[in-house]
Coordinates of C-alpha atoms in Angstrom, one line a residue:
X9 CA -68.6 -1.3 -20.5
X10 CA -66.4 -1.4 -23.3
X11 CA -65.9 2.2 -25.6
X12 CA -64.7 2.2 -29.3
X13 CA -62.1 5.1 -29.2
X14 CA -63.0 7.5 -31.0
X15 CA -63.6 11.8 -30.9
X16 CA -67.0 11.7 -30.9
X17 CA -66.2 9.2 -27.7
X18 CA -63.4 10.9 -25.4
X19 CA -65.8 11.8 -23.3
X20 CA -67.1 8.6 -22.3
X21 CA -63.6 7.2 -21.4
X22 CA -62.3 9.9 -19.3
X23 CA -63.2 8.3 -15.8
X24 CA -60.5 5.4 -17.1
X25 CA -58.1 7.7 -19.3
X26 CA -56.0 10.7 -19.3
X27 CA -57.5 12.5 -22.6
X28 CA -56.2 15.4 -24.2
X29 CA -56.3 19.2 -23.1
X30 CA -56.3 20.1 -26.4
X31 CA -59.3 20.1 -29.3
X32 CA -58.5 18.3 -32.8
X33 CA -59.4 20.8 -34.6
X34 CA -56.5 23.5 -32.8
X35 CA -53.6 21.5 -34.3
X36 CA -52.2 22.5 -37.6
X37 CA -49.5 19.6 -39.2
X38 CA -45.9 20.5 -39.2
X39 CA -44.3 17.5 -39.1
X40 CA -44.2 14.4 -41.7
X41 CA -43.2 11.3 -39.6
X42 CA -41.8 8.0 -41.8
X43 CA -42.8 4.8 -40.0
X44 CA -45.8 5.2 -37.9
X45 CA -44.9 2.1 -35.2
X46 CA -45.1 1.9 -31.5
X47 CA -41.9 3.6 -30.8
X48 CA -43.1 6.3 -32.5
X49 CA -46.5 6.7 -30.8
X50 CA -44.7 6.2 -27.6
X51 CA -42.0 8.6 -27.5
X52 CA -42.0 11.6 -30.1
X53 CA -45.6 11.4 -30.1
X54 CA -46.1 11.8 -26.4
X55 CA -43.3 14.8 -26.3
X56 CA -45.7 16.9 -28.8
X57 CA -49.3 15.3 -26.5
X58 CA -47.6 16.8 -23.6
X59 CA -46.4 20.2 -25.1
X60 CA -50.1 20.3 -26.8
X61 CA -51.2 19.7 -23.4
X62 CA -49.9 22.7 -22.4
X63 CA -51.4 24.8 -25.4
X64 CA -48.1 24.8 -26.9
X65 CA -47.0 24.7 -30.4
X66 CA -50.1 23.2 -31.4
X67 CA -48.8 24.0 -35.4
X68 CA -46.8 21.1 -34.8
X69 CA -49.4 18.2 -35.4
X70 CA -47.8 15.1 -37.0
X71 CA -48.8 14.0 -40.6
X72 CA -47.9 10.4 -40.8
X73 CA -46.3 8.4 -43.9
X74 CA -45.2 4.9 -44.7
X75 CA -43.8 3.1 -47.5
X76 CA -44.3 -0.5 -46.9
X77 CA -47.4 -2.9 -47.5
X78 CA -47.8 -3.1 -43.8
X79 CA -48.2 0.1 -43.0
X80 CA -51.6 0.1 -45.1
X81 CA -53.0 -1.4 -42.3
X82 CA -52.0 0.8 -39.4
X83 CA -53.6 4.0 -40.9
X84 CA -56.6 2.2 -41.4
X85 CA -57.0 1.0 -37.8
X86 CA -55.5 4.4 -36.6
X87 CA -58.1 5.9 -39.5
X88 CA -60.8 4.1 -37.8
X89 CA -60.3 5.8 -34.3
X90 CA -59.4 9.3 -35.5
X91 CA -55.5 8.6 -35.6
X92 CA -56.1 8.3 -31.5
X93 CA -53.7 5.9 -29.8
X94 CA -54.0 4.8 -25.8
X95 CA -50.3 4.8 -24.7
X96 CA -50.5 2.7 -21.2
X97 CA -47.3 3.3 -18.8
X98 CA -46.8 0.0 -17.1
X99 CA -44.2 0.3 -13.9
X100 CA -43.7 -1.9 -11.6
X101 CA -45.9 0.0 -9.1
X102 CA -48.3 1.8 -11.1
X103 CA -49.9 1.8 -14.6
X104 CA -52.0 4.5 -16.5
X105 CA -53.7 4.8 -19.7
X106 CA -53.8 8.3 -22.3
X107 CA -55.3 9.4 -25.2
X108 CA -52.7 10.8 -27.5
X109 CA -53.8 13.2 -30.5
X110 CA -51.2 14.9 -31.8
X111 CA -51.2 12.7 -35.6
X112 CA -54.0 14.2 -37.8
X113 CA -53.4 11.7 -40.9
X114 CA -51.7 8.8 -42.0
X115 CA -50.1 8.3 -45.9
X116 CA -49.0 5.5 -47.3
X117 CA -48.1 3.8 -50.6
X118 CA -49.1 3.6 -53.0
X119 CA -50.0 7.2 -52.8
X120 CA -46.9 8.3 -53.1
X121 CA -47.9 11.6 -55.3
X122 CA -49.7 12.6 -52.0
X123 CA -46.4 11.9 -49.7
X124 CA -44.2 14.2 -52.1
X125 CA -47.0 17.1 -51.9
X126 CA -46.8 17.2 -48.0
X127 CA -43.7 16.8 -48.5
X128 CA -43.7 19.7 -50.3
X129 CA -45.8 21.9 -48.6
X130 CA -44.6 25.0 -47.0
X131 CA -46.1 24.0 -43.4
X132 CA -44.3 21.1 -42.9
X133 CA -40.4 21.8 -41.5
X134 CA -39.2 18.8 -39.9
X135 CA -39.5 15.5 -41.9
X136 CA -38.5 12.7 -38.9
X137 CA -38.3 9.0 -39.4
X138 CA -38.2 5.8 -37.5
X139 CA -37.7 3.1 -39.7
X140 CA -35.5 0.6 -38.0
X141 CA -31.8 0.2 -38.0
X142 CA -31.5 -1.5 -40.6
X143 CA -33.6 0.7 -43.0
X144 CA -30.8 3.2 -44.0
X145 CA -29.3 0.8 -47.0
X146 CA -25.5 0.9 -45.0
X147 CA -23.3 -1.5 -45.4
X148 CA -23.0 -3.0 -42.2
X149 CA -19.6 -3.9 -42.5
X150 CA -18.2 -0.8 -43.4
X151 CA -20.7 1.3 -41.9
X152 CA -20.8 3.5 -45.5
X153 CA -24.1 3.9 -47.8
X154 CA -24.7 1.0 -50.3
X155 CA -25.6 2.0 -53.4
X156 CA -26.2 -1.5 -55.1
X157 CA -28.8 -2.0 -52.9
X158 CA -31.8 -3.1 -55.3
X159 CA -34.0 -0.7 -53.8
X160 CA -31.4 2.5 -54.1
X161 CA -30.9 1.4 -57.6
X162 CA -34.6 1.6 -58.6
X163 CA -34.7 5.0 -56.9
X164 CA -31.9 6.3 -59.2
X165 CA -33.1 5.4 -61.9
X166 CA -36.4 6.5 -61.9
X167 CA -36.0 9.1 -59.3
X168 CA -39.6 11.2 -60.6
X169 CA -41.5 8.1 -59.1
X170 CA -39.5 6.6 -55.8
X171 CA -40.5 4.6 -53.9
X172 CA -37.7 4.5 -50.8
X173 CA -38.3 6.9 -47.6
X174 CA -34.8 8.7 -49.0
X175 CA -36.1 8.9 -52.5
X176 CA -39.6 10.1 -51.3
X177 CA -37.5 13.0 -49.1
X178 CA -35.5 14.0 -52.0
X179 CA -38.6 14.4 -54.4
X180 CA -40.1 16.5 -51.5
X181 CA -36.4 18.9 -51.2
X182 CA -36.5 19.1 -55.3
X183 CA -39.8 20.4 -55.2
X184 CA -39.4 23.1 -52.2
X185 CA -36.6 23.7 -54.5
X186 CA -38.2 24.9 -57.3
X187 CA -40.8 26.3 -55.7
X188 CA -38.5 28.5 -53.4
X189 CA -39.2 26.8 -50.6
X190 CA -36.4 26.7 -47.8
X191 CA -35.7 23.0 -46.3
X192 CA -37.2 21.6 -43.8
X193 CA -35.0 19.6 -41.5
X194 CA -34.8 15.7 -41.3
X195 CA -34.8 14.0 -38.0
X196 CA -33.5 10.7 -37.5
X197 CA -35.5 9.0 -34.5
X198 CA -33.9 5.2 -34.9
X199 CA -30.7 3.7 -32.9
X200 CA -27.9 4.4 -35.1
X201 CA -24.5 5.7 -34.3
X202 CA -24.4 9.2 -35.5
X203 CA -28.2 8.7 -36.9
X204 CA -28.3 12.2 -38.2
X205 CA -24.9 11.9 -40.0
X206 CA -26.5 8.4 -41.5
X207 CA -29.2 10.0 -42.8
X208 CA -27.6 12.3 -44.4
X209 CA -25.0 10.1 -46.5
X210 CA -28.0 8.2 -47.5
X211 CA -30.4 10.9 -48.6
X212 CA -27.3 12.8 -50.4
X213 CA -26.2 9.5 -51.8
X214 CA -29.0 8.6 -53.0
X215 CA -29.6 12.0 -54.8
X216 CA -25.5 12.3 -56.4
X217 CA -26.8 8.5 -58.0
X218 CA -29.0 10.7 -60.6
X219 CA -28.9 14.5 -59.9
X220 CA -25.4 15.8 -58.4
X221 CA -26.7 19.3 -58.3
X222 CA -29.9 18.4 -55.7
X223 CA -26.7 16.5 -53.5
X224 CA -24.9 19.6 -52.8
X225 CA -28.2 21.5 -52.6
X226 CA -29.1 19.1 -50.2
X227 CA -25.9 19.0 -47.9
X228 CA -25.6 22.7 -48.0
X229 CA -29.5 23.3 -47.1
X230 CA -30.6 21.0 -45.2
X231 CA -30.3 20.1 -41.5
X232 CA -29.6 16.6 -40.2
X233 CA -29.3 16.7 -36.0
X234 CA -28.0 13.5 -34.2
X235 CA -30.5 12.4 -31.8
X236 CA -30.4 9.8 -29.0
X237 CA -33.9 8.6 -28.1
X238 CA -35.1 6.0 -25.7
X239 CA -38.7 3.7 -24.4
X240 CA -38.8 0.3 -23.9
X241 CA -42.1 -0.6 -25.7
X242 CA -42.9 -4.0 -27.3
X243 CA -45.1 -4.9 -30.1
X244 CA -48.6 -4.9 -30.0
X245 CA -50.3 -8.2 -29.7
X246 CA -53.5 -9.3 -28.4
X247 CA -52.4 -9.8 -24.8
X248 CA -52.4 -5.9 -25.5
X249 CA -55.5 -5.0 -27.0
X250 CA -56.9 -7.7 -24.4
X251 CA -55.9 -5.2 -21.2
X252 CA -56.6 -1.8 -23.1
X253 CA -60.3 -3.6 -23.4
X254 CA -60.5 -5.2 -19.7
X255 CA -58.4 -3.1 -18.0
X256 CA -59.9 0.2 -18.7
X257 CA -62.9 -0.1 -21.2
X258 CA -61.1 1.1 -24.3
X259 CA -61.4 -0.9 -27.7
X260 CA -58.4 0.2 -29.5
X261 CA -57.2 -1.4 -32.8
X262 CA -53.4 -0.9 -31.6
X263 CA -52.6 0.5 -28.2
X264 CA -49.4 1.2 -27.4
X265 CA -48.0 -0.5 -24.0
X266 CA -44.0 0.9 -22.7
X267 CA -43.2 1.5 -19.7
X268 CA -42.5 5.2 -17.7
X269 CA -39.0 6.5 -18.4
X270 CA -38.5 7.9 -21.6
X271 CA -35.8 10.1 -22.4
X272 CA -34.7 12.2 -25.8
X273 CA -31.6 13.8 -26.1
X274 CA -31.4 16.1 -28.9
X275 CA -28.7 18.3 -31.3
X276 CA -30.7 21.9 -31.4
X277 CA -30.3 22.0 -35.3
X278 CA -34.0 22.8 -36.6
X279 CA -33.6 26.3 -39.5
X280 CA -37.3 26.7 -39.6
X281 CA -37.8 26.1 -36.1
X282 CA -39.1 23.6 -33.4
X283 CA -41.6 22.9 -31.1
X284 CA -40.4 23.8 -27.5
X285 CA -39.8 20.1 -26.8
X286 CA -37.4 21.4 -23.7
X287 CA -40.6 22.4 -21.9
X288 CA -41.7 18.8 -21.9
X289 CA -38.0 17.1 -20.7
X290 CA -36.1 16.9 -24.4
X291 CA -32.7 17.7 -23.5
X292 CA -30.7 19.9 -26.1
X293 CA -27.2 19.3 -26.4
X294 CA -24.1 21.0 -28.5
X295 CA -22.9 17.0 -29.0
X296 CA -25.2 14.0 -28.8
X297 CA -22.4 11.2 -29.6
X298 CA -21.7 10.7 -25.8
X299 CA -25.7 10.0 -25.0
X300 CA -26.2 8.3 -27.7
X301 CA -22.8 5.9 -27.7
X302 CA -23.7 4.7 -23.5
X303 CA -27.7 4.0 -24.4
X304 CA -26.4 2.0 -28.1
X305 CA -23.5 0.0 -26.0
X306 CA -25.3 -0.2 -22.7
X307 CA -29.0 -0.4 -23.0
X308 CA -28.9 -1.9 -26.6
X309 CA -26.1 -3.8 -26.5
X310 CA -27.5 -5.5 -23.6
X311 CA -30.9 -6.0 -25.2
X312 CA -28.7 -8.2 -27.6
X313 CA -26.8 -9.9 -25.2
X314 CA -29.4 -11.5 -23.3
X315 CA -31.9 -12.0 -26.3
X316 CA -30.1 -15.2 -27.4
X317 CA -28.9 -17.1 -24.2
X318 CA -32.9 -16.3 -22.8
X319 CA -34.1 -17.9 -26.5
X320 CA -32.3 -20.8 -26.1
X321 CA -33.3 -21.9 -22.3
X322 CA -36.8 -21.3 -23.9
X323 CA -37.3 -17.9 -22.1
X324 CA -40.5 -15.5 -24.0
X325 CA -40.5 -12.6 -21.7
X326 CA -37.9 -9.9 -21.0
X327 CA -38.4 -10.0 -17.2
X328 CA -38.3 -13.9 -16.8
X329 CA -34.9 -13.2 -18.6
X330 CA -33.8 -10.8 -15.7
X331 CA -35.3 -13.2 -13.0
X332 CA -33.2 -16.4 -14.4
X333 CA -29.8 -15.8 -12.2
X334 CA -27.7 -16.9 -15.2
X335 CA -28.6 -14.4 -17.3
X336 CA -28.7 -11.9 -15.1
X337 CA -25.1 -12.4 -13.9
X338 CA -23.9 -13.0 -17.4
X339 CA -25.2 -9.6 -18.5
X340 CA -23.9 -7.9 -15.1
X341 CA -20.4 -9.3 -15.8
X342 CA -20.4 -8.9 -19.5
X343 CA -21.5 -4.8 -19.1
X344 CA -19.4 -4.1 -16.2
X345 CA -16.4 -6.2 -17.2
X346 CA -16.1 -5.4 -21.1
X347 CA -18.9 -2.8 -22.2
X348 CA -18.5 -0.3 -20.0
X349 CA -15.1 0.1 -19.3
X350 CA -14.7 1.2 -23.3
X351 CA -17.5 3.8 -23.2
X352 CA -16.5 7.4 -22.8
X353 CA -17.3 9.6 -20.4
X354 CA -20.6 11.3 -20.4
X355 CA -21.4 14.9 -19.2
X356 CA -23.2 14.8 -15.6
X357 CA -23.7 10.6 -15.8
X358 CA -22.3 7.8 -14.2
X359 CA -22.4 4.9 -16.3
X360 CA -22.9 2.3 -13.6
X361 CA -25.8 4.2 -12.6
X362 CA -27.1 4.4 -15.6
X363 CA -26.4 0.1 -15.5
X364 CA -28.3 -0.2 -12.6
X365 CA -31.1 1.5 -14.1
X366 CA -31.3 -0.4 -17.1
X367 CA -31.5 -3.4 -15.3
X368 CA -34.5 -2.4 -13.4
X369 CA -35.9 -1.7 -16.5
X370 CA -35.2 -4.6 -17.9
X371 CA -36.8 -6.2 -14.8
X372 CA -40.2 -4.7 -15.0
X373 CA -42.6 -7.5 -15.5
X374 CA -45.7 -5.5 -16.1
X375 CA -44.3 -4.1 -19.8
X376 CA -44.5 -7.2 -21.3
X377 CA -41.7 -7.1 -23.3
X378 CA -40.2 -10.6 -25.4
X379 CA -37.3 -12.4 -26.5
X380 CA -38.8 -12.6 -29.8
X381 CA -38.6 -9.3 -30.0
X382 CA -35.2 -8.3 -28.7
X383 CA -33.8 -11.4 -30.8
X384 CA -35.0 -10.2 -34.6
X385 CA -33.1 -8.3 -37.1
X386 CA -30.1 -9.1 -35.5
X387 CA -28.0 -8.8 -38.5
X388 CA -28.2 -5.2 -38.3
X389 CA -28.3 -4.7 -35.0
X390 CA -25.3 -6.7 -34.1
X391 CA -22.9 -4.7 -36.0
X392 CA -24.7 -1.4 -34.3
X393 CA -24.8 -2.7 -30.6
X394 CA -22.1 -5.3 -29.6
X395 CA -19.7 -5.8 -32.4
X396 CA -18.2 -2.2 -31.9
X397 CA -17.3 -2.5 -28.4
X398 CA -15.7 -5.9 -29.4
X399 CA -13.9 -3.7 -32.3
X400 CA -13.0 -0.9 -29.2
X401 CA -11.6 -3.9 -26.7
X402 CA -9.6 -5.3 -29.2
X403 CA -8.1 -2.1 -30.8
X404 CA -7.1 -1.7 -27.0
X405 CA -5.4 -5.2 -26.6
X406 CA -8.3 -6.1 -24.6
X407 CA -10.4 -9.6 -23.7
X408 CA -13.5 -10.3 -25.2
X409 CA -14.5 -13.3 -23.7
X410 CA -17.7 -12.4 -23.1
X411 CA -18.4 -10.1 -26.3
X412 CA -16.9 -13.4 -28.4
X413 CA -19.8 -15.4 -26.0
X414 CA -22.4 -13.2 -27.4
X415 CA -21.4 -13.4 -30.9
X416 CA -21.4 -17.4 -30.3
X417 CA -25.0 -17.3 -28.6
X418 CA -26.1 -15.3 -31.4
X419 CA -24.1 -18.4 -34.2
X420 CA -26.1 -21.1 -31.8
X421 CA -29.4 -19.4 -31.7
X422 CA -29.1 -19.5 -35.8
X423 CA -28.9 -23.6 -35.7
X424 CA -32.5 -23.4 -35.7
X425 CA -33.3 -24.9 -32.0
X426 CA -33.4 -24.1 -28.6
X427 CA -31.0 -26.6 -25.9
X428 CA -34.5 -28.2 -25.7
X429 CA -34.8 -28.9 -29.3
X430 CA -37.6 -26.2 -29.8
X431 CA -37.9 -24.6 -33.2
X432 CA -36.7 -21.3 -33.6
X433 CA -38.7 -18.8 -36.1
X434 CA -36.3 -16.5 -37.2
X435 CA -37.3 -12.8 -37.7
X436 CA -33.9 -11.2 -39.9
X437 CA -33.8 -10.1 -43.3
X438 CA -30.1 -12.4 -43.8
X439 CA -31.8 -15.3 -41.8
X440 CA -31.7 -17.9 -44.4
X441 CA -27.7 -17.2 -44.8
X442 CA -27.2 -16.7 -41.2
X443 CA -28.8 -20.2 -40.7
X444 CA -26.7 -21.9 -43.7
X445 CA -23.5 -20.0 -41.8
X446 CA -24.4 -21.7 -38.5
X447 CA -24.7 -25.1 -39.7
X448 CA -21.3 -24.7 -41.7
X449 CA -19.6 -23.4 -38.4
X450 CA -20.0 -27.2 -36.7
X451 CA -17.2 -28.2 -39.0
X452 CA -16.1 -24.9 -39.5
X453 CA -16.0 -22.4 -36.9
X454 CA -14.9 -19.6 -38.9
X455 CA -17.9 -20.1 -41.6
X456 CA -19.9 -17.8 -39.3
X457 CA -17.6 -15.1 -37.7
X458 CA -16.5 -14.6 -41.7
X459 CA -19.8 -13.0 -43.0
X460 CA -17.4 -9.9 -43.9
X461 CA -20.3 -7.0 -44.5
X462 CA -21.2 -8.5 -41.0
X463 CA -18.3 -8.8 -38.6
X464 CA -15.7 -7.2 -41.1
X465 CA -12.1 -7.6 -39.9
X466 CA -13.5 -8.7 -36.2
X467 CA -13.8 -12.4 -37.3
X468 CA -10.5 -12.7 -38.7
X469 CA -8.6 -11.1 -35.8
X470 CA -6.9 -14.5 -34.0
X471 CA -8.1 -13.6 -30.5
X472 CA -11.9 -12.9 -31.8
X473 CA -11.5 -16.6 -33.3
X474 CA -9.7 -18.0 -30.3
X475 CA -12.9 -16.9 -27.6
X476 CA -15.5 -17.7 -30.1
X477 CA -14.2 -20.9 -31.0
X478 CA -14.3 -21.3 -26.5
X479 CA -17.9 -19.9 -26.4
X480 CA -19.3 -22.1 -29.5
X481 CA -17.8 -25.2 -28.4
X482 CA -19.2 -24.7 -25.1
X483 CA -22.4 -24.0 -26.1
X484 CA -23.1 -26.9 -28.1
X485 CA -21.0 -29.3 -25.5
X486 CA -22.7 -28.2 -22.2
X487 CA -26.0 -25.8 -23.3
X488 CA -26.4 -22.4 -23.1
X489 CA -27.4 -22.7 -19.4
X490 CA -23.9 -24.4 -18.3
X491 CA -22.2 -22.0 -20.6
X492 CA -23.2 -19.0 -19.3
X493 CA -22.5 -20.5 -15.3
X494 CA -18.9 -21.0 -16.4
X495 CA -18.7 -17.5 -18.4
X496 CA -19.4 -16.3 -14.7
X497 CA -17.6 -18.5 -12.5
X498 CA -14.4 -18.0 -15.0
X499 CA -13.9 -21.2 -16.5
X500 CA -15.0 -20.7 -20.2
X501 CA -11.4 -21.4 -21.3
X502 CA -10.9 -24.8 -19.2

């Protein structure tokens, strides 16, 4: 028997799910969330399910916003089941299913009058956002807000009617401004070095473009804490919706699947006050950069080292990646040999524990994770993940063989075709340069390495060149495969 999730249903599902402890009807909205995706309903959301489970905080229910087209048609399934979501945890050993209900609405444009007002409203006092890493209009290059972007110079100039996250956030401040209204804090929930700092250059650069006065109000009044966050949950597809159905009798529109660890580590900078999010495992810390620098380089950076290599031996899933010896040994070398030995210290952490247990996450083949996936956007996520520990190593005088390889898996991967002469889709919002790049670097194989708001000085440092020039040559010679076997064995260079 198969249930349409709904309120009026809970009941009928709770022999097959854990439901909430909590009514509906209890929860008052506090938070504003920007960019209602999986991540979201899988990590902060679950924090604030458990704490409500608990009859904590329950003024702390999240009102959720987005600004894009495709966000339209996640608050209408999520409308359409009482903004419920089945989260299933899928370890190796064990898998679960739960009702969340801590989200009470969703907004999105083009009702942007109705975002502003919430915005607005004295009862909400944290605005949080997770809208990718590369949704923060920086310059990847320089790692500094753009203000030509075309979208930041729409907002400026009609900054009454925005239509940005940053824009909307700044109408909200002007008009808690005016009404006396103290600000609530913005939380930055995405994987960005220094995400709270981030935010803030964009929101207050965004604001100096048309009213100078609301930028200083803005850096002088509102809060902006750094935040490391981390789940490993892939999109939703219908293999998903498929086992949320068979598996435990729920038809949901868009379940959430991750797997079990989760972890949140969290600057305790919140003026109007926070939900008691330590009661539920959030760890509150004087100084985030050490967290979040090991789980950006390590567990991200590895993310994007194996996407490309696993993409081009025609790999889909995650796991299959970890189970393919040559991948796994390349990421093992490439993290213990040159990531790891130029991340700092962390308080109470050993980093090659912390390896171990990313590769056993990695490894779990009931998540369901995919290349696809971990290989999109990389344009932005390049820059954030590996091209900083490449920067690091060679600051330091040090190899980067293998960070050089990954840059060349990524130029290969851009050709357009698999060592089996696949097609590749692209999913990257610089693909159609990035692909005119790779095809230049056969003759020339600087063309790609000098993107400049990409690799900035990296591809024109002589010993970047030298290994990338190895690793591309390679690549396209002997295959990704036979590539990666001599990356391990230590005869890349021969």
């Amino acid at each position: 028997m198969t249930t349409k999730l709904s309120l009026a249903t809970l009941n009928d599902i709770g022999d097959r799910a854990s439901l909430p402890a909590y009514r509906r009807d209890e929860i008052r909205p506090g938070i504003l969330h920007f960019g209602v995706g999986n991540f979201h309903r899988a990590h902060m959301a679950i924090y604030l399910h458990e704490l409500f489970n608990r009859g904590r905080d329950l003024d702390w229910g999240i009102v959720g916003a987005g600004v894009m087209p495709s966000d339209q048609r996640m608050r209408d399934t999520l409308k359409a089941q009482d903004f419920l979501t089945t989260v299933v945890e899928q370890d190796i050993d064990r898998s679960a299913a739960t009702i969340t209900g801590p989200m009470l609405d969703v907004i999105t444009a083009p009702d942007f009058d109705r975002i502003i007002a919430t915005l607005a409203s004295p009862e909400i006092r944290i605005v949080s956002l997770t809208i990718t890493e590369g949704g923060y209009f920086i310059d990847p290059a320089t790692g500094r807000f753009d203000p030509n972007h075309p979208a930041i110079v729409a907002d400026a100039k009609n900054p009454e009617q925005p239509k940005t996250v940053f824009g909307l956030i700044i109408a909200g401040l002007k008009a808690r401004k005016a009404a006396g209204i103290p600000a609530f804090t913005v939380m930055c929930c995405d994987n960005i070095p220094g995400n709270g700092e981030v935010t803030e250059a964009t929101v207050c650069g965004l604001a100096r473009l048309s009213d100078p006065e609301i930028a200083d109000w803005i850096h002088h009044n509102v809060a902006f804490p750094n935040s490391m966050v981390d789940r490993i949950t892939p999109a939703t597809g219908q293999r998903e919706i498929d086992i949320t159905r068979d598996a435990y009798g729920i038809d949901d529109g868009w379940p959430v699947f991750c797997e079990g660890f989760k972890q949140w580590v969290l600057e305790d900078k919140f003026p109007l006050g926070r939900p008691a999010l330590e009661d539920v495992g959030v760890t509150f810390v004087p100084d985030v950069a050490p967290y979040e620098l090991m789980k950006l380089r390590i567990l991200n950076g590895g993310h994007a080292a194996i996407a490309y290599p696993a993409a081009l031996m025609d790999i889909h899933f995650v796991h299959e990646s970890m189970e393919n010896p040559l991948i796994r040994g390349f990421l093992a070398k490439l993290e213990n040999d040159e990531i790891i030995p130029v991340v700092p210290p962390v308080p109470n952490t050993s980093l090659q524990d912390y390896f171990s247990l990313i590769e056993a996450r990695f490894s779990n083949p009931k998540i369901g994770d995919t290349i696809p996936r971990l290989a999109q956007d990389g344009s932005n996520r390049q820059p954030k993940f590996i091209l900083p520990s490449t920067a690091d190593r060679l600051a330091k005088g040090l190899d980067v063989q293998g960070l050089a390889l990954v840059s060349a898996l990524w130029c290969r991967y851009f050709e357009g075709e698999s060592d089996s002469g696949k097609a590749i889709a692209f999913n990257d919002p610089s693909a159609k340069r990035l692909h005119a790049a790779a095809l230049a670097s056969r003759s020339d194989p600087d063309a790609f390495i000098g993107i400049t708001d990409i690799f900035g000085s990296i591809g024109t440092d002589p010993r970047f060149q030298k290994r990338f020039g190895e690793a591309i040559g390679s690549l396209r010679s002997h295959g990704a495969a036979a590539t990666l076997q001599r990356y391990i064995d230590g005869t890349l260079a021969s």
